[in-house]
Coordinates of C-alpha atoms and ligand atoms in Angstrom, one line a residue:
X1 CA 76.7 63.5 102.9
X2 CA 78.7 65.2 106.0
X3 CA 77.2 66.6 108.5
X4 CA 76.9 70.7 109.4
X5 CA 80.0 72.1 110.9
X6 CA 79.7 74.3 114.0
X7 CA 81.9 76.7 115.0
X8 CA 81.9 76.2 118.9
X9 CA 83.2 79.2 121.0
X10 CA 85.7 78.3 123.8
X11 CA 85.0 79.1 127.5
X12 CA 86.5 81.3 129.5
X13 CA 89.5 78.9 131.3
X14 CA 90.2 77.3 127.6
X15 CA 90.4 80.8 125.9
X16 CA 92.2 81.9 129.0
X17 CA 94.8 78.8 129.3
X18 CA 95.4 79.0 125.4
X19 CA 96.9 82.3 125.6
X20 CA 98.9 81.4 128.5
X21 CA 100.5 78.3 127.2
X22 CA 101.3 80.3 124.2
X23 CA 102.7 82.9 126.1
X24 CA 104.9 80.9 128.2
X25 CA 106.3 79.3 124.8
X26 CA 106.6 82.4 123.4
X27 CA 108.2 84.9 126.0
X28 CA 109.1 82.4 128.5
X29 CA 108.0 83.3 132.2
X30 CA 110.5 86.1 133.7
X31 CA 108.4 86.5 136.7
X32 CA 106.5 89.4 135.4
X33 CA 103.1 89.5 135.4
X34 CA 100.9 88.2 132.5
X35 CA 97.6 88.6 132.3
X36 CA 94.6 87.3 130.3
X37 CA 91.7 89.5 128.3
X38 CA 89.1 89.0 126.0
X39 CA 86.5 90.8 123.8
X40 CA 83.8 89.4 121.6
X41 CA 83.6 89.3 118.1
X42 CA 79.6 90.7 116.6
X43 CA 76.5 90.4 114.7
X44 CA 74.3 93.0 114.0
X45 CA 71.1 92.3 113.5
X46 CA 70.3 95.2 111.4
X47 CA 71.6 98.9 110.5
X48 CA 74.0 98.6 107.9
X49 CA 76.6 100.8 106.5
X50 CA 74.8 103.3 108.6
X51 CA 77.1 103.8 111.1
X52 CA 79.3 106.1 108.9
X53 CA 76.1 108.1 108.0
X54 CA 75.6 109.3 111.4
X55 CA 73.1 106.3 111.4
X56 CA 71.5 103.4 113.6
X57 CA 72.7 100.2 114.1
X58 CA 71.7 97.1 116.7
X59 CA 74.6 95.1 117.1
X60 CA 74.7 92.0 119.7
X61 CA 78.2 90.0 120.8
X62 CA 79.0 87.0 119.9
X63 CA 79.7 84.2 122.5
X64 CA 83.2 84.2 120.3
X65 CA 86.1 86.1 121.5
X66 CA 89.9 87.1 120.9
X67 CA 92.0 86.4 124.1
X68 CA 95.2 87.9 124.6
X69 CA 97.9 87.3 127.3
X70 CA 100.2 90.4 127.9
X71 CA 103.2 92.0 130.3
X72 CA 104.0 95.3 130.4
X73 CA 107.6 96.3 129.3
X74 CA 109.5 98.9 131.1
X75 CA 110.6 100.0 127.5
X76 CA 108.4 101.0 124.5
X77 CA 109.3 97.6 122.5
X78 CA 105.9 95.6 121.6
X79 CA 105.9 92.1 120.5
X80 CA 103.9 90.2 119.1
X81 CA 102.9 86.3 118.6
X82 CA 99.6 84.8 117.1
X83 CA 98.0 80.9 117.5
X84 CA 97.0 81.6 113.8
X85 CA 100.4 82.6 112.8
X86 CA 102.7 80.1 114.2
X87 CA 106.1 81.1 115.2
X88 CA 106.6 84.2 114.0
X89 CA 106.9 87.1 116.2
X90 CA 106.1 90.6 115.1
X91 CA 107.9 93.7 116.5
X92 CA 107.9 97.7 116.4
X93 CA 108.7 100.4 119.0
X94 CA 106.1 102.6 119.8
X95 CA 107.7 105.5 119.3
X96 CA 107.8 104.0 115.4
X97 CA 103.9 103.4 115.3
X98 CA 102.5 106.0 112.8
X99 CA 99.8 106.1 109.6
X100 CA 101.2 105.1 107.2
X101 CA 104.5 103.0 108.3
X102 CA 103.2 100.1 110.4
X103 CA 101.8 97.1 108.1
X104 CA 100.6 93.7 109.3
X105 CA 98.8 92.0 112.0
X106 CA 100.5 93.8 114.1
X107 CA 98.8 97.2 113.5
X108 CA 95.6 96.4 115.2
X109 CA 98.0 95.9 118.0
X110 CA 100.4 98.7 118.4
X111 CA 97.6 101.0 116.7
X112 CA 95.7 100.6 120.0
X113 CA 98.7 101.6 122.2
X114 CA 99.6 104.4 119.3
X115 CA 95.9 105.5 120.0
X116 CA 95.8 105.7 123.9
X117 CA 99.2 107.1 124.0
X118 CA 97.4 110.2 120.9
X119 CA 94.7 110.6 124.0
X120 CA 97.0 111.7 126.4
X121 CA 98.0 108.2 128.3
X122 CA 100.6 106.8 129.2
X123 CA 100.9 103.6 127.2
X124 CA 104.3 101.4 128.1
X125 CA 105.5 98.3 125.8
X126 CA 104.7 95.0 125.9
X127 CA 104.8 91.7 125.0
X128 CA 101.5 90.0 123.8
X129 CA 99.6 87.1 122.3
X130 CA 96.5 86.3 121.0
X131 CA 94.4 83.1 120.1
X132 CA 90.8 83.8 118.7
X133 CA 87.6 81.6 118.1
X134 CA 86.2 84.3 116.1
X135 CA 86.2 83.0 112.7
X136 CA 88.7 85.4 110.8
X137 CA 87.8 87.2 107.6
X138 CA 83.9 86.1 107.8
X139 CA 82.4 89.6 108.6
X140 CA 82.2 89.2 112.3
X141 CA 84.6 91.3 113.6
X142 CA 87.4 89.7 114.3
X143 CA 89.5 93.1 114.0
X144 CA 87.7 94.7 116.8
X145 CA 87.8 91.6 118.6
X146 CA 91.6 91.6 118.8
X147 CA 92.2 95.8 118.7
X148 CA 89.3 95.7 122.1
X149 CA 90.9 92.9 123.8
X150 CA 94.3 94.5 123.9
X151 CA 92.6 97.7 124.8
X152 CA 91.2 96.8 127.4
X153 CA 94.3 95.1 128.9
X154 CA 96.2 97.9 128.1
X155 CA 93.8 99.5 130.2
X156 CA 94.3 97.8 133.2
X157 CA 98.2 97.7 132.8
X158 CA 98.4 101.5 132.1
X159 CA 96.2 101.8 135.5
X160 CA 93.7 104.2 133.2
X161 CA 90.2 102.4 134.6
X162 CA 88.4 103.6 131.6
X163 CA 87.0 99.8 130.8
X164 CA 84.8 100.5 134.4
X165 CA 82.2 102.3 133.3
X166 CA 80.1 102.5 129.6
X167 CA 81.7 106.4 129.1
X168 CA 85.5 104.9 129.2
X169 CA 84.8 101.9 127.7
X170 CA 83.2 104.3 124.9
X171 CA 86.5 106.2 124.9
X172 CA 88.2 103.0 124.6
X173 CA 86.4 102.3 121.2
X174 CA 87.2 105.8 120.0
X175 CA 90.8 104.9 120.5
X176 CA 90.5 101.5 118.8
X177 CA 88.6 102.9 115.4
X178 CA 91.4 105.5 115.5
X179 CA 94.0 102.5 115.4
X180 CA 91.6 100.6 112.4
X181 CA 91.4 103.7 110.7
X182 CA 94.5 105.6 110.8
X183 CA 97.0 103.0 111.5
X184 CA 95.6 99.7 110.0
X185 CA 94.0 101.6 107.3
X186 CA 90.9 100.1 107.3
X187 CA 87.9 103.4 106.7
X188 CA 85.1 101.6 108.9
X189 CA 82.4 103.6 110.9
X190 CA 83.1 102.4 114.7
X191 CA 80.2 100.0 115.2
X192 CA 82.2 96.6 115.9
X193 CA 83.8 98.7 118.1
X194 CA 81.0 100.3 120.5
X195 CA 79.7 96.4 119.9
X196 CA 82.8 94.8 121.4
X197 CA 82.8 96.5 124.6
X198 CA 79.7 98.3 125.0
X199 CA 77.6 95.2 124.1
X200 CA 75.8 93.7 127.6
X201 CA 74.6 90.0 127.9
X202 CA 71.5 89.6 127.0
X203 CA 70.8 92.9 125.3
X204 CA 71.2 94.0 122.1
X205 CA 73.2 97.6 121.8
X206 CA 71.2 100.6 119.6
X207 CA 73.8 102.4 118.2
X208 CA 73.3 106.1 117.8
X209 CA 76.4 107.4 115.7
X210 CA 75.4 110.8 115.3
X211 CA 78.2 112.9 116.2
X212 CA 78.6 114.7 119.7
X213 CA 76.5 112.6 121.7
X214 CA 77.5 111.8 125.1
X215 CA 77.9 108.3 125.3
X216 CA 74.6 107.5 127.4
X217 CA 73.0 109.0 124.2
X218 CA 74.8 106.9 121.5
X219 CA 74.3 103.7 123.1
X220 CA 71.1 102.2 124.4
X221 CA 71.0 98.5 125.6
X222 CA 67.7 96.5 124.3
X223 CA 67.0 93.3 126.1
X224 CA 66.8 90.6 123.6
X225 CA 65.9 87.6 125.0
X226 CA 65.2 85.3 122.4
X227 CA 64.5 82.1 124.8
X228 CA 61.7 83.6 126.5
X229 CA 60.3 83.8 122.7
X230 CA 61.6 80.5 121.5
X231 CA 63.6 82.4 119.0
X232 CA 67.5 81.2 117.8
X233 CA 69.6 83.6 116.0
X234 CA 71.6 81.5 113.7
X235 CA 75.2 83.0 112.0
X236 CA 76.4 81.0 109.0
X237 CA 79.9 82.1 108.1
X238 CA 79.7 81.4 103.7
X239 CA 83.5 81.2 103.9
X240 CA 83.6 83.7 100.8
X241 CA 85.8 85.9 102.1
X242 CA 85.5 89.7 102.9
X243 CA 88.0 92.2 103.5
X244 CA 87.4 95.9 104.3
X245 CA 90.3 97.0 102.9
X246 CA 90.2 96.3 99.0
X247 CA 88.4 99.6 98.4
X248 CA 85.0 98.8 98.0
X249 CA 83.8 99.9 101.3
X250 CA 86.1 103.1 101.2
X251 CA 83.9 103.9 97.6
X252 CA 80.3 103.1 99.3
X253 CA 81.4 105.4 101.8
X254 CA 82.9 108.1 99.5
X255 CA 79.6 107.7 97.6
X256 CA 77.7 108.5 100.9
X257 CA 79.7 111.4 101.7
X258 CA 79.4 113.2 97.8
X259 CA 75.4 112.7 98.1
X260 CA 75.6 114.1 101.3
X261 CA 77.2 117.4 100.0
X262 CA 75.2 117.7 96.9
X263 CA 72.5 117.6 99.4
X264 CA 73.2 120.1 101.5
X265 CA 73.4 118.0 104.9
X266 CA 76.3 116.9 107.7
X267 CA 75.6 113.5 107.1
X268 CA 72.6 111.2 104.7
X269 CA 71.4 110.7 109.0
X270 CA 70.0 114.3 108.2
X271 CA 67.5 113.1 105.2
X272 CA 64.3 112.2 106.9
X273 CA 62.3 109.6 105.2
X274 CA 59.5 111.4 104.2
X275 CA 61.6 113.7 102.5
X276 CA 63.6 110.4 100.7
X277 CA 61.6 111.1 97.0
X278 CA 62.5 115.0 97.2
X279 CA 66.2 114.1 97.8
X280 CA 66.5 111.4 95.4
X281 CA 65.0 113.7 92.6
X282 CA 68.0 116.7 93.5
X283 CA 70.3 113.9 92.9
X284 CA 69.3 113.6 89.0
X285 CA 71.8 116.1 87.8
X286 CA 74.7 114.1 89.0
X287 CA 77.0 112.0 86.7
X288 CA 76.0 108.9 88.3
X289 CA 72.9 109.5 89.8
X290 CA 71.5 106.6 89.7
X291 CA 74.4 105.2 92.0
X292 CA 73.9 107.8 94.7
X293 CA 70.2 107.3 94.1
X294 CA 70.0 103.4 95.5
X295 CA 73.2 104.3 98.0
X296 CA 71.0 107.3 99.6
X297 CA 67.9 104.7 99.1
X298 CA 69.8 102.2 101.1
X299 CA 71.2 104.3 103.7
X300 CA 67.6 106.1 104.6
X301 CA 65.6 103.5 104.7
X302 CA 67.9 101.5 106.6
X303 CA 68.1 103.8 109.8
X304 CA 64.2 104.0 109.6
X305 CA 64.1 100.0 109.4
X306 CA 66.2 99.9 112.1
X307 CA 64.6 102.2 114.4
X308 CA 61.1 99.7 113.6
X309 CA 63.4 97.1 114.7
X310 CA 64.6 98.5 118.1
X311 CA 60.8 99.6 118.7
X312 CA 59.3 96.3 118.4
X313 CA 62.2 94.7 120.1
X314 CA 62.0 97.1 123.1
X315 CA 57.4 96.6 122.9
X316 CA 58.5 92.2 123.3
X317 CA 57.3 91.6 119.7
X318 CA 60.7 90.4 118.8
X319 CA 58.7 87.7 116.5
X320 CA 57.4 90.5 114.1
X321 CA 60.9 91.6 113.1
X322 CA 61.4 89.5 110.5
X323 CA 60.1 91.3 107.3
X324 CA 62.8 93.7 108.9
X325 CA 65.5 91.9 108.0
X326 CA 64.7 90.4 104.8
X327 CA 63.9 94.0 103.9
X328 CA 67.2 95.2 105.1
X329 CA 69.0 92.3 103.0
X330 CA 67.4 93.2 99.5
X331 CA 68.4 97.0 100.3
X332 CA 72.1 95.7 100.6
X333 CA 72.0 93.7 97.6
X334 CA 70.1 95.6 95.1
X335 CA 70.8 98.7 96.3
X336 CA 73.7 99.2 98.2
X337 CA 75.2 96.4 95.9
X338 CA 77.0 94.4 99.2
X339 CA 75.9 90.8 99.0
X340 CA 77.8 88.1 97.6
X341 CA 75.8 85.2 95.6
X342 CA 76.8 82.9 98.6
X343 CA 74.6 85.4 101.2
X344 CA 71.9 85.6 99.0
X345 CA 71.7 81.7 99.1
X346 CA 71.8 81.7 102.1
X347 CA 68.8 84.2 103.2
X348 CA 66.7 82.6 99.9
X349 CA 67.8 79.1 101.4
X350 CA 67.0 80.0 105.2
X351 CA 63.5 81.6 104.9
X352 CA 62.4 78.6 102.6
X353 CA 63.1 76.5 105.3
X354 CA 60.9 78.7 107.8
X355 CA 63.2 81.1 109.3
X356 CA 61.4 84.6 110.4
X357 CA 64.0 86.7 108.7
X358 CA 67.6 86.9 107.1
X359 CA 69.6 89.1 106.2
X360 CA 73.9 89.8 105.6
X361 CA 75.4 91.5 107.9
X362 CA 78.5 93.2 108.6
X363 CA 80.1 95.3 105.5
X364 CA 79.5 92.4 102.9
X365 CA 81.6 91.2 100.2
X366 CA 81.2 87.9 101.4
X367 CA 81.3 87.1 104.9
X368 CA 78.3 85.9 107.1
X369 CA 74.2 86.4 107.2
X370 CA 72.1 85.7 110.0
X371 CA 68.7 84.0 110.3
X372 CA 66.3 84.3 113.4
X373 CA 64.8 81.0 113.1
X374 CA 62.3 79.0 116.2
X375 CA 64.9 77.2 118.2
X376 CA 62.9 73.8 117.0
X377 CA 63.2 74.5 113.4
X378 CA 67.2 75.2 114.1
X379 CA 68.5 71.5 112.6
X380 CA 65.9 72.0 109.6
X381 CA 67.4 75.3 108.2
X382 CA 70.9 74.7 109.5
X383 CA 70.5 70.9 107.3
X384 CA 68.8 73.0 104.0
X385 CA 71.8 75.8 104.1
X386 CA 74.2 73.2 104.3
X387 CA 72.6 71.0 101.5
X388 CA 72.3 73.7 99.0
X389 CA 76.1 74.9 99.4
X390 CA 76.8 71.3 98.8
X391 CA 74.2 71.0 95.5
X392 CA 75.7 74.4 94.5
X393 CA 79.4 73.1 94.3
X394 CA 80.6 76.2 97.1
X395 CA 83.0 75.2 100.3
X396 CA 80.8 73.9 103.3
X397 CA 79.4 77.2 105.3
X398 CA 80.4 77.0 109.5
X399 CA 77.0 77.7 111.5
X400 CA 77.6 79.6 114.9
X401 CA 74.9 80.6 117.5
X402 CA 74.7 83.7 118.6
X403 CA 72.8 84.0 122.3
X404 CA 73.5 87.6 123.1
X405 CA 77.1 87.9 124.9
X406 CA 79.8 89.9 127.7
X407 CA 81.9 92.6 126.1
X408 CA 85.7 92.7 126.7
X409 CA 86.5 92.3 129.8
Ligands
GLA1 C1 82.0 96.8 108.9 C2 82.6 98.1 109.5 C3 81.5 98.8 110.3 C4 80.2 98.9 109.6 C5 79.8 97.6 108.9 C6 78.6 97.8 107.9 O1 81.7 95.9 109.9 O2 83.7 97.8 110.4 O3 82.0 100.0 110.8 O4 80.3 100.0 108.6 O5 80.9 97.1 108.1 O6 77.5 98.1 108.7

């Protein structure tokens, strides 16, 4: 038997040093400046495919980040060069950065530039790279990651000083879902964003997405301190892959948006849940109501369950929140229809071996789950996950811990 594989995170003079050496290989040293930036990937720990319902959500960073080493250009060239995509270089002028015409890697890049340069800054070129120890593909955002990281050095190039305070840093993660969405592609509702560089050690971030809040309103840290309560929260990437653009999330979220006109509200945030029945009964008439039904039924009682969670959270009961999350997970699976058989083994396989609570998280598909587990009972359920993947024939699962972490910076 082998044994569990852990997916370390780097510190900050190995993440910092990678990029650099990279750099040096890739655009030699001209004398300009380079400089070094990183932002973390996330978990959240529960409010799921809310944030594109006007919804909840608690999102913490991950001790795993994207770095990026970059120089400004007096032109508006940008290129680009990736540890995980050796010795190609990827190139565009800004001026050619639009929706719809800039494919690859590289739009997460130049969409953040594109973005800034939409809000009304001025944005030069430059030449970049990035090296990342957030797993890719495994539902921890490893796109926001990389888009926040070269925000905020495009930040500090461009002189703009937004990342020095929560309200830039919030208009930095406006400008960085406008690159995901409108220049990657990818529909997502902005909470790995607002994670990424609104997130504070220690704390967990409650996410308000309700539109027209100032951003002191939309984002609240929690302190989560999950030593003081002997408390672990464990990530297990499954390896099954997930990827945001394949359609699936666009349709959960055009599902959300139909039930929220046939209802009669801005957003399924507006459907309280004692009045959950009453709406769920004006969605009979609908081709496919039983669809919207279990969408709606997911989306309301998610907020609520995640509201519980930030309230217990905030009253030190942290060790309570785990019929939460196991809650939480069964909404996603049965019916929001998210999970994948590997995260449902995983949250079956976890609380058998006494964690408090498990759940998926992230947009599903695939991906990764979480477990809050007692820090002594860590090698037990990290030994039983492992095992079962092995007795059910799947590739081994990569554990990761997840002590609450810096944003970009
Ligand atoms: C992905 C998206 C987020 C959010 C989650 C589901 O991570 O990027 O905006 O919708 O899925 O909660």
């Amino acid at each position: 038997m082998t044994s569990p594989e852990w997916l370390e995170s780097w510190t900050a003079d190995d993440g910092g040093a990678r990029v650099r050496t990279l750099f040096a290989a890739s655009f030699g040293d001209d004398g300009g400046e380079v400089g070094t930036w990183s932002a973390p990937g996330r978990v959240n720990l529960i409010g799921e495919h809310t944030d594109y319902n006007a919804g909840l959500a608690l999102p913490v960073a991950l001790p795993h980040r994207t770095w990026v080493a970059l120089r400004p250009r007096t032109d508006d060239v940008v290129r680009l060069a990736s540890a995980q995509a050796p010795g190609q270089t990827w190139e565009t002028r800004l001026a050619d950065v639009a929706p719809g015409a800039t494919t690859g890697w590289g739009a997460y890049v130049a969409g953040v530039a594109w973005a800034l340069r939409e809000a009304g800054h001025d944005v030069p070129g430059f030449d970049a790279v990035v090296d990342s120890c957030v797993p890719f593909g495994a539902g921890l955002s490893s796109s926001a990651a990389l888009e926040c990281a070269v925000a905020v050095a495009l930040d500090a190039v461009a002189g703009l000083g937004l990342a020095d305070d929560d309200a830039g840093r919030a208009a930095l993660a406006g400008a960085c879902v406008r690159a995901e969405n409108e220049i990657a592609g990818a529909p997502t509702g902005g909470m790995d964003q607002a994670a990424s560089l609104r997130c504070t050690a220690g704390h967990a971030l409650l996410l308000d997405c309700r539109p027209g809040l100032t951003p002191l309103e939309s984002a609240t840290p929690v302190p989560f301190d999950l030593t003081a309560a002997g408390l672990t929260l464990l990530v297990v990437d499954t390896r099954a892959e997930h990827a945001l653009v394949d359609g699936q999330y666009a349709r959960r979220r055009a599902s959300c948006e139909r039930a929220a006109e046939v209802l009669g509200v801005a957003s399924l945030r507006d459907v309280a849940p004692e009045d959950l029945d009453d709406a769920l009964a004006r969605l009979d008439a609908e081709p496919d109501a039983e669809v919207l039904r279990a969408r709606v039924r997911h989306v309301v009682s998610e907020i609520d369950r995640t509201a519980r969670f930030a309230d217990l959270v905030r009253r030190g009961r942290i060790t309570e929140v785990g019929p939460l999350m196991n809650d939480s997970h069964a909404s996603l699976r049965d019916d929001y229809e998210v999970s994948a058989r590997e995260l449902d083994l995983v949250v079956d396989t976890a609380l058998a071996a006494g964690a408090l609570g498990a759940r998926m998280t992230g947009g599903g598909f695939g991906g990764s789950a979480i477990a809050l587990v007692r820090s002594a009972d860590v090698d037990g359920v990290v030994a039983a996950v492992d095992g079962a993947f092995t007795e059910a024939g799947l590739t081994a699962p990569g554990f990761l811990l997840a002590p609450p972490s810096e944003p970009a910076r």
